[in-house]
mmCIF file of C-alpha atoms in Angstrom:
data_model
loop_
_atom_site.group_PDB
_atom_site.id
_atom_site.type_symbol
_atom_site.label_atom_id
_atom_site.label_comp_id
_atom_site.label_asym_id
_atom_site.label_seq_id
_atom_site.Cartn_x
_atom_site.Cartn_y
_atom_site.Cartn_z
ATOM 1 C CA UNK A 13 -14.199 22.603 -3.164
ATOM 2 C CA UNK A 14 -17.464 23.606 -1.462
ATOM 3 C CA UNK A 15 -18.115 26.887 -2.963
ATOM 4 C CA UNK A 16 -17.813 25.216 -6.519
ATOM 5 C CA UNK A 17 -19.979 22.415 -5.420
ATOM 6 C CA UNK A 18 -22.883 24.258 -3.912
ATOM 7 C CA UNK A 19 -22.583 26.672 -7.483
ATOM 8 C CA UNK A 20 -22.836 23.439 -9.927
ATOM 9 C CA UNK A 21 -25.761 22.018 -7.627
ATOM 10 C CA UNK A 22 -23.614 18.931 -5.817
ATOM 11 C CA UNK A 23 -23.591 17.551 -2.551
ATOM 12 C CA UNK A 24 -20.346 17.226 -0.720
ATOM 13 C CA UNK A 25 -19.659 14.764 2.119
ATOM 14 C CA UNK A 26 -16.154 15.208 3.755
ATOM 15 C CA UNK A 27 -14.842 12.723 6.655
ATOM 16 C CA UNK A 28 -13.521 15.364 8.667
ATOM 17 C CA UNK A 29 -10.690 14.301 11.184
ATOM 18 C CA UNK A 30 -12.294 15.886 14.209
ATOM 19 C CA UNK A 31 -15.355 18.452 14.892
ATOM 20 C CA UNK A 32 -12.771 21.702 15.275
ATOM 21 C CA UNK A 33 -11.673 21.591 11.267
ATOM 22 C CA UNK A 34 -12.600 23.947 8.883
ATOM 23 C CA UNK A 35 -14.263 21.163 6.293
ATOM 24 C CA UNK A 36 -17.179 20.964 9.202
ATOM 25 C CA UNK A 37 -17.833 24.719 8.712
ATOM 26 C CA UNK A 38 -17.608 24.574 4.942
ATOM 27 C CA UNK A 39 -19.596 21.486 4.705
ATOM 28 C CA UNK A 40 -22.656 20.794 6.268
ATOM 29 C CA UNK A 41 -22.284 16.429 5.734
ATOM 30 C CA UNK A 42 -19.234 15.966 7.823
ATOM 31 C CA UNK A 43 -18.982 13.183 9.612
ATOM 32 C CA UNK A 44 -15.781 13.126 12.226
ATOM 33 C CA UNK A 45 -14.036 9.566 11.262
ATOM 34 C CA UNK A 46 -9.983 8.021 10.896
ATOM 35 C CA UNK A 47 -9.374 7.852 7.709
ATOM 36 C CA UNK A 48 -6.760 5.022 8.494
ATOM 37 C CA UNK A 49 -9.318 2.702 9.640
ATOM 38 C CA UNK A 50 -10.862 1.012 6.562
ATOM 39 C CA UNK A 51 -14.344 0.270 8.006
ATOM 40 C CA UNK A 52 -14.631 3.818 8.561
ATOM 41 C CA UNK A 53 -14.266 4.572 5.037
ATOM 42 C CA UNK A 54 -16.392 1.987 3.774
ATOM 43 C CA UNK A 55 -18.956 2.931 6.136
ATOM 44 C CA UNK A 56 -18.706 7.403 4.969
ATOM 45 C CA UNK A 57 -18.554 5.900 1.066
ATOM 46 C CA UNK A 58 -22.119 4.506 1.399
ATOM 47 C CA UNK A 59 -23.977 6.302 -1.451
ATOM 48 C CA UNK A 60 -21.110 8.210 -2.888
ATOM 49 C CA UNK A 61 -21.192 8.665 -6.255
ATOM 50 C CA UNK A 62 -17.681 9.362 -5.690
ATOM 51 C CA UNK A 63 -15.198 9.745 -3.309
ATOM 52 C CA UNK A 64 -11.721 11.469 -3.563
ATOM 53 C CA UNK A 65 -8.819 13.212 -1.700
ATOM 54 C CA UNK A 66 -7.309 16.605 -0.221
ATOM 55 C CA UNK A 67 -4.480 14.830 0.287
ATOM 56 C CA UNK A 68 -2.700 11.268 -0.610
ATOM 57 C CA UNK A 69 -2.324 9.717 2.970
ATOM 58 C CA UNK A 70 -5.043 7.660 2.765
ATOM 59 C CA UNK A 71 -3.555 4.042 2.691
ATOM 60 C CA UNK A 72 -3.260 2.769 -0.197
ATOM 61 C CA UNK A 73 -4.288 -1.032 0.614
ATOM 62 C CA UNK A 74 -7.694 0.393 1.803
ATOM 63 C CA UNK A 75 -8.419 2.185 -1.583
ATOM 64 C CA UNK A 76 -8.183 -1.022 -3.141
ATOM 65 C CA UNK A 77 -10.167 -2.297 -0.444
ATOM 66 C CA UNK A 78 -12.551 0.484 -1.261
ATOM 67 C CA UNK A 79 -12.843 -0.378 -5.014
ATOM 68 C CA UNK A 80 -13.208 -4.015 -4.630
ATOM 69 C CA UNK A 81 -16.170 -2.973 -2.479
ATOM 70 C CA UNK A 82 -17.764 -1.153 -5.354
ATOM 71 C CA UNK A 83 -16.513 2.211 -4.134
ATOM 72 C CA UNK A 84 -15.712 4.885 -7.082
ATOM 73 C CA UNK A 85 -12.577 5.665 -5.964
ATOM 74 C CA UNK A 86 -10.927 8.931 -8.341
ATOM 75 C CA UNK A 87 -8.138 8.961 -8.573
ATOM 76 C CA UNK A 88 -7.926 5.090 -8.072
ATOM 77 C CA UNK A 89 -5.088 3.514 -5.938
ATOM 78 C CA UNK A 90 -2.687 2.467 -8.943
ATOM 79 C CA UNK A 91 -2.201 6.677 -10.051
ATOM 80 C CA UNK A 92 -2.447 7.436 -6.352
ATOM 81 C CA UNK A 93 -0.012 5.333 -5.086
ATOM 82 C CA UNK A 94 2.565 7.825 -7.805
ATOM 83 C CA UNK A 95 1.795 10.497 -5.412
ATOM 84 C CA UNK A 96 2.066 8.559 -2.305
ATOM 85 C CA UNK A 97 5.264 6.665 -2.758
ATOM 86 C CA UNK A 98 8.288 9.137 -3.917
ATOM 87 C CA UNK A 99 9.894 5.588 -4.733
ATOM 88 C CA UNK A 100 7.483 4.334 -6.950
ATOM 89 C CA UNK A 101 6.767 7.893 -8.559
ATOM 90 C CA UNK A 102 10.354 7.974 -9.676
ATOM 91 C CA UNK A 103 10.712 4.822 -11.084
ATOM 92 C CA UNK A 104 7.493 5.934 -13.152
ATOM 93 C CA UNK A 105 9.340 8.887 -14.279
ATOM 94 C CA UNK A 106 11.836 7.007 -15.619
ATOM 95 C CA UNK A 107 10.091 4.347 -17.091
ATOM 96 C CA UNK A 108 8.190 7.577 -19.069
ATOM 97 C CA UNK A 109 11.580 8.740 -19.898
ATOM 98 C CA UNK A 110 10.784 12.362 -18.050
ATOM 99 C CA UNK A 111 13.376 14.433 -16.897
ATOM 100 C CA UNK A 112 14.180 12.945 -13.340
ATOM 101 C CA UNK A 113 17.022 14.046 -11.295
ATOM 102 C CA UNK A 114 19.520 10.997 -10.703
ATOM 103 C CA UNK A 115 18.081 9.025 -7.613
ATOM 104 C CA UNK A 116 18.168 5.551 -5.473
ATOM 105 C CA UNK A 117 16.673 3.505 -3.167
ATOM 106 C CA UNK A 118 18.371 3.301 -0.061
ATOM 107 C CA UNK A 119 18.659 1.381 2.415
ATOM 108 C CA UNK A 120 20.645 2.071 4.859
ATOM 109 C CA UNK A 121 23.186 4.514 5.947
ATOM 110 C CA UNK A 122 26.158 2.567 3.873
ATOM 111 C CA UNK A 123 23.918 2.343 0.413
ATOM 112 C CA UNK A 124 23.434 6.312 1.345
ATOM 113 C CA UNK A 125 27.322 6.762 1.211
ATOM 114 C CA UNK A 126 27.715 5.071 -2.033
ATOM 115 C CA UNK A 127 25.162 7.111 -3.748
ATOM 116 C CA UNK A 128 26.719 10.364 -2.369
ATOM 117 C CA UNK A 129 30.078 9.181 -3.625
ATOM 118 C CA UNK A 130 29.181 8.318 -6.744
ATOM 119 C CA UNK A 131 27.061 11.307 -7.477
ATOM 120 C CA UNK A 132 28.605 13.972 -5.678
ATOM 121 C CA UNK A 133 28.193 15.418 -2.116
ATOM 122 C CA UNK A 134 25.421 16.944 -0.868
ATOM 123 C CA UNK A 135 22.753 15.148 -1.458
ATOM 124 C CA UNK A 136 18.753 15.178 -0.956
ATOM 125 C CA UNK A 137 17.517 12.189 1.357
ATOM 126 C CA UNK A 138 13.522 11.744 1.672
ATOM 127 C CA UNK A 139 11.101 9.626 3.362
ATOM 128 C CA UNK A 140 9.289 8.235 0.432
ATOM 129 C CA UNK A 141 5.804 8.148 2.259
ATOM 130 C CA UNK A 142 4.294 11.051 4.366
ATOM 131 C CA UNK A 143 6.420 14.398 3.798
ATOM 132 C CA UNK A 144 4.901 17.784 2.699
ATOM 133 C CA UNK A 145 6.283 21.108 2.991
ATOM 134 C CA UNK A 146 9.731 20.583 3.568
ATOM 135 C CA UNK A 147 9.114 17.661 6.208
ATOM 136 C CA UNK A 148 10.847 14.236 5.769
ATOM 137 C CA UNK A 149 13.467 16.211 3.764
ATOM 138 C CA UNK A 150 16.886 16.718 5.038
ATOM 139 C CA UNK A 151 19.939 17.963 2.818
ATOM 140 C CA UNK A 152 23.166 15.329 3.578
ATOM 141 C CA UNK A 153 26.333 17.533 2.769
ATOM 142 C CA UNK A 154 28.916 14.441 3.067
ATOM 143 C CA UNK A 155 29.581 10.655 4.153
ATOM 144 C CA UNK A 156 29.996 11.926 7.705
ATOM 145 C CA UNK A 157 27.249 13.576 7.944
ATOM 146 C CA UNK A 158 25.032 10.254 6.278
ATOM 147 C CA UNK A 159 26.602 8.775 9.786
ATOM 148 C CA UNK A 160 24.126 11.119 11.474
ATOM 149 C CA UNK A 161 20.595 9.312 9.145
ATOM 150 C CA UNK A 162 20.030 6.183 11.037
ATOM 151 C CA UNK A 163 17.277 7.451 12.794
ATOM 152 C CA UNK A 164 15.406 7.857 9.596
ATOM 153 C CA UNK A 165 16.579 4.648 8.366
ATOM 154 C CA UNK A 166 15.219 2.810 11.617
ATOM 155 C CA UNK A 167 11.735 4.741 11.445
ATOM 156 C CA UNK A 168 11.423 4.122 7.170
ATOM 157 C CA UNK A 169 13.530 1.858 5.320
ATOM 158 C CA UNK A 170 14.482 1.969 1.933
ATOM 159 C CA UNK A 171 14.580 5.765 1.881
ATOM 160 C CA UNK A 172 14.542 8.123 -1.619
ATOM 161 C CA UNK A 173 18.459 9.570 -2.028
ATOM 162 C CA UNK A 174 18.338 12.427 -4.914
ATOM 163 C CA UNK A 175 21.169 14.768 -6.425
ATOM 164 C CA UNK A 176 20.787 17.978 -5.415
ATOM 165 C CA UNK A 177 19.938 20.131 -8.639
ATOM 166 C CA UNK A 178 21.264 22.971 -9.313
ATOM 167 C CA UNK A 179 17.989 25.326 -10.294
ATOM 168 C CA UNK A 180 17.295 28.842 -11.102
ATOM 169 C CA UNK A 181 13.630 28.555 -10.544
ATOM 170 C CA UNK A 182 10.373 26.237 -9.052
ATOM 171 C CA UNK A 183 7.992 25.629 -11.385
ATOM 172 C CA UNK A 184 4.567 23.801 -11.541
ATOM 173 C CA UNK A 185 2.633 22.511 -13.981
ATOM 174 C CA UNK A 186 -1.185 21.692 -13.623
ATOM 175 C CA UNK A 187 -3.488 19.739 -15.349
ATOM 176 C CA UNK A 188 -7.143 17.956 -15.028
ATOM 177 C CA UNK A 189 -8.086 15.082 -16.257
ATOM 178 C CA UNK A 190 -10.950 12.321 -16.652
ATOM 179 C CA UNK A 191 -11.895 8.678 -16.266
ATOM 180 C CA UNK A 192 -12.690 9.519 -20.042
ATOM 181 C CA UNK A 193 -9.076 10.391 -20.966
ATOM 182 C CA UNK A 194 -10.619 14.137 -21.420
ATOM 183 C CA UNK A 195 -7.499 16.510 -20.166
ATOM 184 C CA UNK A 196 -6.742 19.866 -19.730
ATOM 185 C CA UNK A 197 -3.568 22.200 -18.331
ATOM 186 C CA UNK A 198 -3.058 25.694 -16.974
ATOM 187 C CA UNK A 199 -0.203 27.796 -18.208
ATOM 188 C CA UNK A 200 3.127 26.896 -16.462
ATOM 189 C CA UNK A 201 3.563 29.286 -13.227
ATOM 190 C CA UNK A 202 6.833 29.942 -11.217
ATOM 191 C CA UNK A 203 6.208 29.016 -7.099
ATOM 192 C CA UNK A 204 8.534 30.600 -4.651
ATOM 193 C CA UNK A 205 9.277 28.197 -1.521
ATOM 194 C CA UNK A 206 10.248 29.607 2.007
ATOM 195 C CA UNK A 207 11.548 27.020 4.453
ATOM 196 C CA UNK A 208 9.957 24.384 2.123
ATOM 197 C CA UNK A 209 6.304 25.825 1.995
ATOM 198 C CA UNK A 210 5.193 27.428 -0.979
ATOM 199 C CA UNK A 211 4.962 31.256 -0.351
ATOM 200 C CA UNK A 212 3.909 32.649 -3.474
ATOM 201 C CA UNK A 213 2.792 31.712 -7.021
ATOM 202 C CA UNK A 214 3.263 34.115 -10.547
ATOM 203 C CA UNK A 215 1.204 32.602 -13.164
ATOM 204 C CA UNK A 216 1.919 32.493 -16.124
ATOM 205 C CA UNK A 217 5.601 31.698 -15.386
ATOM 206 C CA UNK A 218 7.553 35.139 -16.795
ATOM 207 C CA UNK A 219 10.355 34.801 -18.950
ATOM 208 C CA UNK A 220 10.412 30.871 -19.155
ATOM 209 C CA UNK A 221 11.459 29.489 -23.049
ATOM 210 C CA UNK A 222 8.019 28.744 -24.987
ATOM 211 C CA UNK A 223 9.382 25.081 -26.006
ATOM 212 C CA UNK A 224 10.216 24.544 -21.912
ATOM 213 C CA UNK A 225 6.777 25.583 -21.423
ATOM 214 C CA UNK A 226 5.276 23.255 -23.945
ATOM 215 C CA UNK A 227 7.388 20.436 -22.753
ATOM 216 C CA UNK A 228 6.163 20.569 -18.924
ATOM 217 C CA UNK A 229 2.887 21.136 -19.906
ATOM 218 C CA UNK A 230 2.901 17.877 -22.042
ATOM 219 C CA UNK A 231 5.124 16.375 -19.451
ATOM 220 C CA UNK A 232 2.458 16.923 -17.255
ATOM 221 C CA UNK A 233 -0.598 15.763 -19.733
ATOM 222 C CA UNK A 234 1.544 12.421 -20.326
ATOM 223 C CA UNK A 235 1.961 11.897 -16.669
ATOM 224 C CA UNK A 236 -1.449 12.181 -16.175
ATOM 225 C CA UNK A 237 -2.636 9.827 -19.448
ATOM 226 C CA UNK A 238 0.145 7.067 -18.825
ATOM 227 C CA UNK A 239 -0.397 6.910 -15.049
ATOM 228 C CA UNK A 240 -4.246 7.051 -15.512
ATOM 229 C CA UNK A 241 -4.408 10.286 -12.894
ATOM 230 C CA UNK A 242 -8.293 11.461 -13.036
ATOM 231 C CA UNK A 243 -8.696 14.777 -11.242
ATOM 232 C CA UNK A 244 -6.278 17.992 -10.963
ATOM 233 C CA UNK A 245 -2.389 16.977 -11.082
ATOM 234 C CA UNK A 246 0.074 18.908 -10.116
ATOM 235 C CA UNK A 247 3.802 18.531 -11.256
ATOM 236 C CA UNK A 248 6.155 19.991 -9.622
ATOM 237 C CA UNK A 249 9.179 21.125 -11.462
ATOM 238 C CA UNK A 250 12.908 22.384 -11.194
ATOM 239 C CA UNK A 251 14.468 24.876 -13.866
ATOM 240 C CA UNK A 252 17.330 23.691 -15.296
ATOM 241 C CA UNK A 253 18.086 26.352 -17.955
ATOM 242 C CA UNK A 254 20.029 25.157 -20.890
ATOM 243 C CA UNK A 255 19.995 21.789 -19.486
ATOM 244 C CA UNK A 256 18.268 18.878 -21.266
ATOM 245 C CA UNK A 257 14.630 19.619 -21.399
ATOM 246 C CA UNK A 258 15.133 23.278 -19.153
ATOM 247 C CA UNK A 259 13.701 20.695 -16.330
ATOM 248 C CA UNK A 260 13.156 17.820 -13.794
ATOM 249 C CA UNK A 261 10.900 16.709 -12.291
ATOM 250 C CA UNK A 262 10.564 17.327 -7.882
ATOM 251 C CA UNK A 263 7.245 16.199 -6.957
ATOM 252 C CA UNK A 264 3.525 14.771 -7.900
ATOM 253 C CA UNK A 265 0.211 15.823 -6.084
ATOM 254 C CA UNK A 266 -3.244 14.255 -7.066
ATOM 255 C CA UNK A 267 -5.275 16.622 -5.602
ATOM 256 C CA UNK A 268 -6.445 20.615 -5.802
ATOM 257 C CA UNK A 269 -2.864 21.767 -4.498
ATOM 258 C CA UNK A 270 -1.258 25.334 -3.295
ATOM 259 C CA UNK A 271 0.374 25.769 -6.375
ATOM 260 C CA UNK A 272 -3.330 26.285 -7.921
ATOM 261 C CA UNK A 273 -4.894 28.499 -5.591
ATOM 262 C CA UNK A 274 -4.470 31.256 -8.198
ATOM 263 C CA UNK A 275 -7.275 29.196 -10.467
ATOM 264 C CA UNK A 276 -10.062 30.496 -7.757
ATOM 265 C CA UNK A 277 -9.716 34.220 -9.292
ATOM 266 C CA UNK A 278 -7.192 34.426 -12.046
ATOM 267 C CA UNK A 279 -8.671 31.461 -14.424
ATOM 268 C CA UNK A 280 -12.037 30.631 -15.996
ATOM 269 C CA UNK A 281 -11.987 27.754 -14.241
ATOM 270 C CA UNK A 282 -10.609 26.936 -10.681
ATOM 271 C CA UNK A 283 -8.544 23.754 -9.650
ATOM 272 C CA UNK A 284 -11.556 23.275 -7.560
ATOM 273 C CA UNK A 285 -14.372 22.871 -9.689
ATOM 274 C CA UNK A 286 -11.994 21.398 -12.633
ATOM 275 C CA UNK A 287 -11.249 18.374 -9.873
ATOM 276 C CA UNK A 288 -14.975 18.117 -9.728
ATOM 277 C CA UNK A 289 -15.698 17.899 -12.923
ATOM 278 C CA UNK A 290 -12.856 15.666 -13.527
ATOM 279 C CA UNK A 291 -13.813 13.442 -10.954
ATOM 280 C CA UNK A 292 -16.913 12.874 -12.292
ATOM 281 C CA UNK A 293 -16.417 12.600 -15.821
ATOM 282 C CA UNK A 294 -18.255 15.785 -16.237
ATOM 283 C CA UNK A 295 -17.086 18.172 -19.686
ATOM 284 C CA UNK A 296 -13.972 19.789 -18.218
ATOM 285 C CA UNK A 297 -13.953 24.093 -18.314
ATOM 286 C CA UNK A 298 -11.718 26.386 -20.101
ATOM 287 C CA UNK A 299 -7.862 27.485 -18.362
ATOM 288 C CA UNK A 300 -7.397 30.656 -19.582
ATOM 289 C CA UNK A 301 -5.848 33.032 -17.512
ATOM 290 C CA UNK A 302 -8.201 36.226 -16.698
ATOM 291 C CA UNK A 303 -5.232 38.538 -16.856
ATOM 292 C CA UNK A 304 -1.417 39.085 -18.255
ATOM 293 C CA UNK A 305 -0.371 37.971 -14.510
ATOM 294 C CA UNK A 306 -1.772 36.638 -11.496
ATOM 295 C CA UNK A 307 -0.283 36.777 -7.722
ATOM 296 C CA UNK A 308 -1.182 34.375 -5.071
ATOM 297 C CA UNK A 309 0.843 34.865 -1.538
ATOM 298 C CA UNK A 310 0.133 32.850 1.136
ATOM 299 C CA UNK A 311 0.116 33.585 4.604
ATOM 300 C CA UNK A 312 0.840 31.750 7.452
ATOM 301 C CA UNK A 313 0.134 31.982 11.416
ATOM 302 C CA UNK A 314 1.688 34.993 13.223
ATOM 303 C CA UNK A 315 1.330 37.333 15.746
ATOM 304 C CA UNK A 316 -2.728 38.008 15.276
ATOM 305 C CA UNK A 317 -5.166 35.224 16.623
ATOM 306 C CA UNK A 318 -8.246 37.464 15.410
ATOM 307 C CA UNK A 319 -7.493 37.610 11.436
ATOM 308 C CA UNK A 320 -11.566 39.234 10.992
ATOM 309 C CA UNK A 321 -10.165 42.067 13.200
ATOM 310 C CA UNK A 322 -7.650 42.966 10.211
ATOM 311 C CA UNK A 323 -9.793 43.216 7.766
ATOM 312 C CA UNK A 324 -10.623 46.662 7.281
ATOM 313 C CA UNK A 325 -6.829 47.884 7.284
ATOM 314 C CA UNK A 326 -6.177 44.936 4.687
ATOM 315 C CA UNK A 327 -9.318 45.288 2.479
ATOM 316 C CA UNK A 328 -8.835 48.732 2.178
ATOM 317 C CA UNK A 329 -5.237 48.399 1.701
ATOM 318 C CA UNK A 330 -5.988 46.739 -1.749
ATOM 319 C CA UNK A 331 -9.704 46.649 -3.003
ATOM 320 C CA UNK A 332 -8.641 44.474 -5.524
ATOM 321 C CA UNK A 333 -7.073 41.793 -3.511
ATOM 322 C CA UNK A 334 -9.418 38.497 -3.032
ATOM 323 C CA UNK A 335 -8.890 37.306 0.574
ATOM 324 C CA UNK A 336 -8.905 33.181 1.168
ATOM 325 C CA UNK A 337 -9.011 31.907 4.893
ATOM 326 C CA UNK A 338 -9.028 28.390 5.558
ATOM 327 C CA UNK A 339 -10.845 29.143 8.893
ATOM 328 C CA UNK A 340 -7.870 27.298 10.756
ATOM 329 C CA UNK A 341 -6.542 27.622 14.151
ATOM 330 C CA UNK A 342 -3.425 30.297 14.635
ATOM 331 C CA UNK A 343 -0.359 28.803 15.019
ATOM 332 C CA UNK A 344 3.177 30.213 13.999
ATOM 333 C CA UNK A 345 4.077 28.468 10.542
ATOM 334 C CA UNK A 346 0.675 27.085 9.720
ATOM 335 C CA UNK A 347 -1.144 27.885 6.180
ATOM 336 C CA UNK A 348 -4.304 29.719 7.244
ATOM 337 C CA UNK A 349 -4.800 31.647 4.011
ATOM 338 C CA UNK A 350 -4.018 33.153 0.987
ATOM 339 C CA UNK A 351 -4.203 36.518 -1.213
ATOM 340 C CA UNK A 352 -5.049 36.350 -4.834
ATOM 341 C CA UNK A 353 -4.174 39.841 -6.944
ATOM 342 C CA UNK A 354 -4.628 40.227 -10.825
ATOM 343 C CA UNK A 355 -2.518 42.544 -12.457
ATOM 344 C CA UNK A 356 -2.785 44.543 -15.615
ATOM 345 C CA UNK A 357 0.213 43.628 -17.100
ATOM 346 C CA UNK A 358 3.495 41.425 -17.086
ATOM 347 C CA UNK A 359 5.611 44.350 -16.601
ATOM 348 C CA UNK A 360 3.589 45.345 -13.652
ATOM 349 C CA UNK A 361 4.406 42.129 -11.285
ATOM 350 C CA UNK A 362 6.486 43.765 -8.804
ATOM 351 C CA UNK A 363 3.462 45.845 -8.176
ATOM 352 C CA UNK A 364 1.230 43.055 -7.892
ATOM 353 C CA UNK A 365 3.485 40.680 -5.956
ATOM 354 C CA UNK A 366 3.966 43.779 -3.653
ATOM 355 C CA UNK A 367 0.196 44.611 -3.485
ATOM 356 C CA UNK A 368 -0.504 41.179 -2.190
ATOM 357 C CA UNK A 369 2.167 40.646 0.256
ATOM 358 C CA UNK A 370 1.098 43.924 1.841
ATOM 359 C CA UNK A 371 -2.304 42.890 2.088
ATOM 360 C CA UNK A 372 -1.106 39.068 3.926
ATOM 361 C CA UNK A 373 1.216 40.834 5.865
ATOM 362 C CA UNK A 374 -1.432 42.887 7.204
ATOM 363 C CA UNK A 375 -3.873 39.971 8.096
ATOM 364 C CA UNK A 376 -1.027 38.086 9.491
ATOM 365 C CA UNK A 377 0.208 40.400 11.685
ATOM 366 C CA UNK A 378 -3.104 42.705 12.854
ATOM 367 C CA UNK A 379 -1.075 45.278 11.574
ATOM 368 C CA UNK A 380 0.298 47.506 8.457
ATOM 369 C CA UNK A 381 4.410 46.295 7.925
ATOM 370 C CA UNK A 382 6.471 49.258 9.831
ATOM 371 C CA UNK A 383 8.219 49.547 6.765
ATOM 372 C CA UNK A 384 7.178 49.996 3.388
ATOM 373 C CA UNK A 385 7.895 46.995 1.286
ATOM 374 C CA UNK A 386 10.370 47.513 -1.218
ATOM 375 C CA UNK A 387 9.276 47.351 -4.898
ATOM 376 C CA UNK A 388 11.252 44.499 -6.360
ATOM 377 C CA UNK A 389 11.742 41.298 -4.724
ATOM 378 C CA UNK A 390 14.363 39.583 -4.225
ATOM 379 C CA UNK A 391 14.053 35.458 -4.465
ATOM 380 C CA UNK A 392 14.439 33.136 -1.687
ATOM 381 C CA UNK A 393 16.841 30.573 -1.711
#
């Protein structure tokens, strides 16, 4: 959010969780602070004209703490808390009457059983507070295999027990809104997880229904009105072709998320400054798309610890490409950056998915791939 502050003439103030993160380089106002201690926050919200999130850990008692000490807090703790609790966020989804996959609150190992058995074997077990990318997720093929949860039980109790949906597709739908009930959404785009971490993003979606479209994007917009979600939302979605809406619902995030990365070049207006705006009840900006198809590919930590020392080979590898580094630490696995490519036209996305991917690849590894990438992609599991 820094770039988009410093262009619309705000100051940013970001309680940064130690002096190596990359928020103290973006931002010159950040203070090193727990955000799990409440005084701390109270203390960093002094003369905030608002404060708000890159991510929903934040407890939630303390944001209420935070607002009954005056503190603008945007999103406030009752939307938040949707995002926060995968318990509570599906019990809102049904209570909306949105396409939610069947689910319970279990628990303990036994109540685990008796979902699986009455739903069907495997099943999806979460820890309703705390997961991202993949973590606090395990797959439970069978009762014997539930025998092998109490762990999770003892460390989190009542865990979130899903169905496991049969999909053809992740989807995400994003939207902005304000304290003023002013709300906006970006088309529909299709994410592509690896191991649980979003890899890449085509927006718009390709070949999804118009009336699915529609009905996650207003999905989306009602999520955000009903639950009184100010900033960007982002809905994460299953498709479930030719089955009730073409959808269910996986996930919420109340914050600028990885599935909106793409905004920064391929929209009028980025997730970034929209979640500004939104936040403070500014006149929200326009979502159109700034081409027939946009690519973002993320990459992750590899073999190169000096990424600036790839930069010629990957710059010149696609002048087009728009290069995003979060100027983290190397480590295998770790998001450290992504690649945003615009493409000329729909029919031209396995160029542009390829395109991008060579030019991660390259910053990734410190080197060209040793083999050319092949031309059509085939989706991950």
């Amino acid at each position: 959010m820094a770039p988009a502050a410093t262009a619309l003439g705000f100051e940013l103030r970001v309680l940064a969780e130690g002096d190596d993160v990359s928020a103290v380089s973006a931002v010159s106002s950040s203070p090193v602070g727990d955000y799990k201690d409440l005084q701390t926050l109270l203390d960093f919200a002094q003369g905030l004209d608002v404060m708000t999130f890159d991510h929903e850990h934040v407890p939630t008692d303390h944001l209420r703490a935070l607002q009954d000490a005056g503190v603008n807090v945007q999103p406030g703790p009752d939307a938040l808390v949707n995002a926060q609790d995968k318990l509570v966020m599906r019990a809102a989804i049904d209570r909306l009457e949105l396409p939610n996959p069947a689910w319970a609150s279990v628990p303990d190992v036994a109540a685990l059983v008796r979902f699986g058995d009455e739903t069907g074997w495997p099943v999806v077990l979460k820890m309703p507070r705390g997961g991202y990318d993949g973590k606090g997720v395990r797959i439970v093929a069978s009762a014997e295999e539930a025998a092998e949860t109490s762990e999770w039980f003892d460390a989190m109790s009542p865990l979130l027990a899903e169905a496991k949906v049969e999909f053809t597709r992740e989807l995400s739908a994003l939207v902005a809104r304000t304290p003023d009930g002013e709300a906006r959404a970006w088309p529909v785009v299709h994410t592509i997880q690896v191991d649980g971490v979003c890899d890449e993003v085509i927006a718009p979606a390709l070949d999804i229904p118009v009336e699915v479209a529609a009905a996650a994007e207003d999905a989306a917009l009602r999520i955000a009105g009903e639950l009184g979600v100010t900033g960007v939302l982002a809905v994460e979605l299953f498709e479930t072709p030719g089955v009730g809406a073409g959808f269910l619902i996986n996930e919420l995030a109340m914050r600028p998320h990885n599935t909106g990365h793409w905004t920064q070049d391929g929209s009028v207006t980025s997730q970034f400054e929209q979640h500004l705006r939104a936040v403070l009840n500014l006149p929200l900006g326009a979502t159109d798309v700034l081409g027939p198809v946009v690519v973002m590919k993320n990459f992750l930590g590899g073999d190169n610890q000096d990424l600036f020392s790839a930069f010629p080979m990957a710059l010149a590898s696609e002048p087009a490409a728009k290069v995003h580094c979060y100027g983290k630490s190397v480590r295998p696995g770790r998001k450290i950056g992504h690649v945003n490519l615009v493409g000329s036209s729909t029919a031209d996305v396995d160029s542009v998915r390829r395109r991008a991917t060579m030019v991660a690849s390259i910053i990734r590894d410190g080197r060209a791939p040793a083999e050319e990438l092949p031309s059509t992609f085939e989706e991950k599991p």
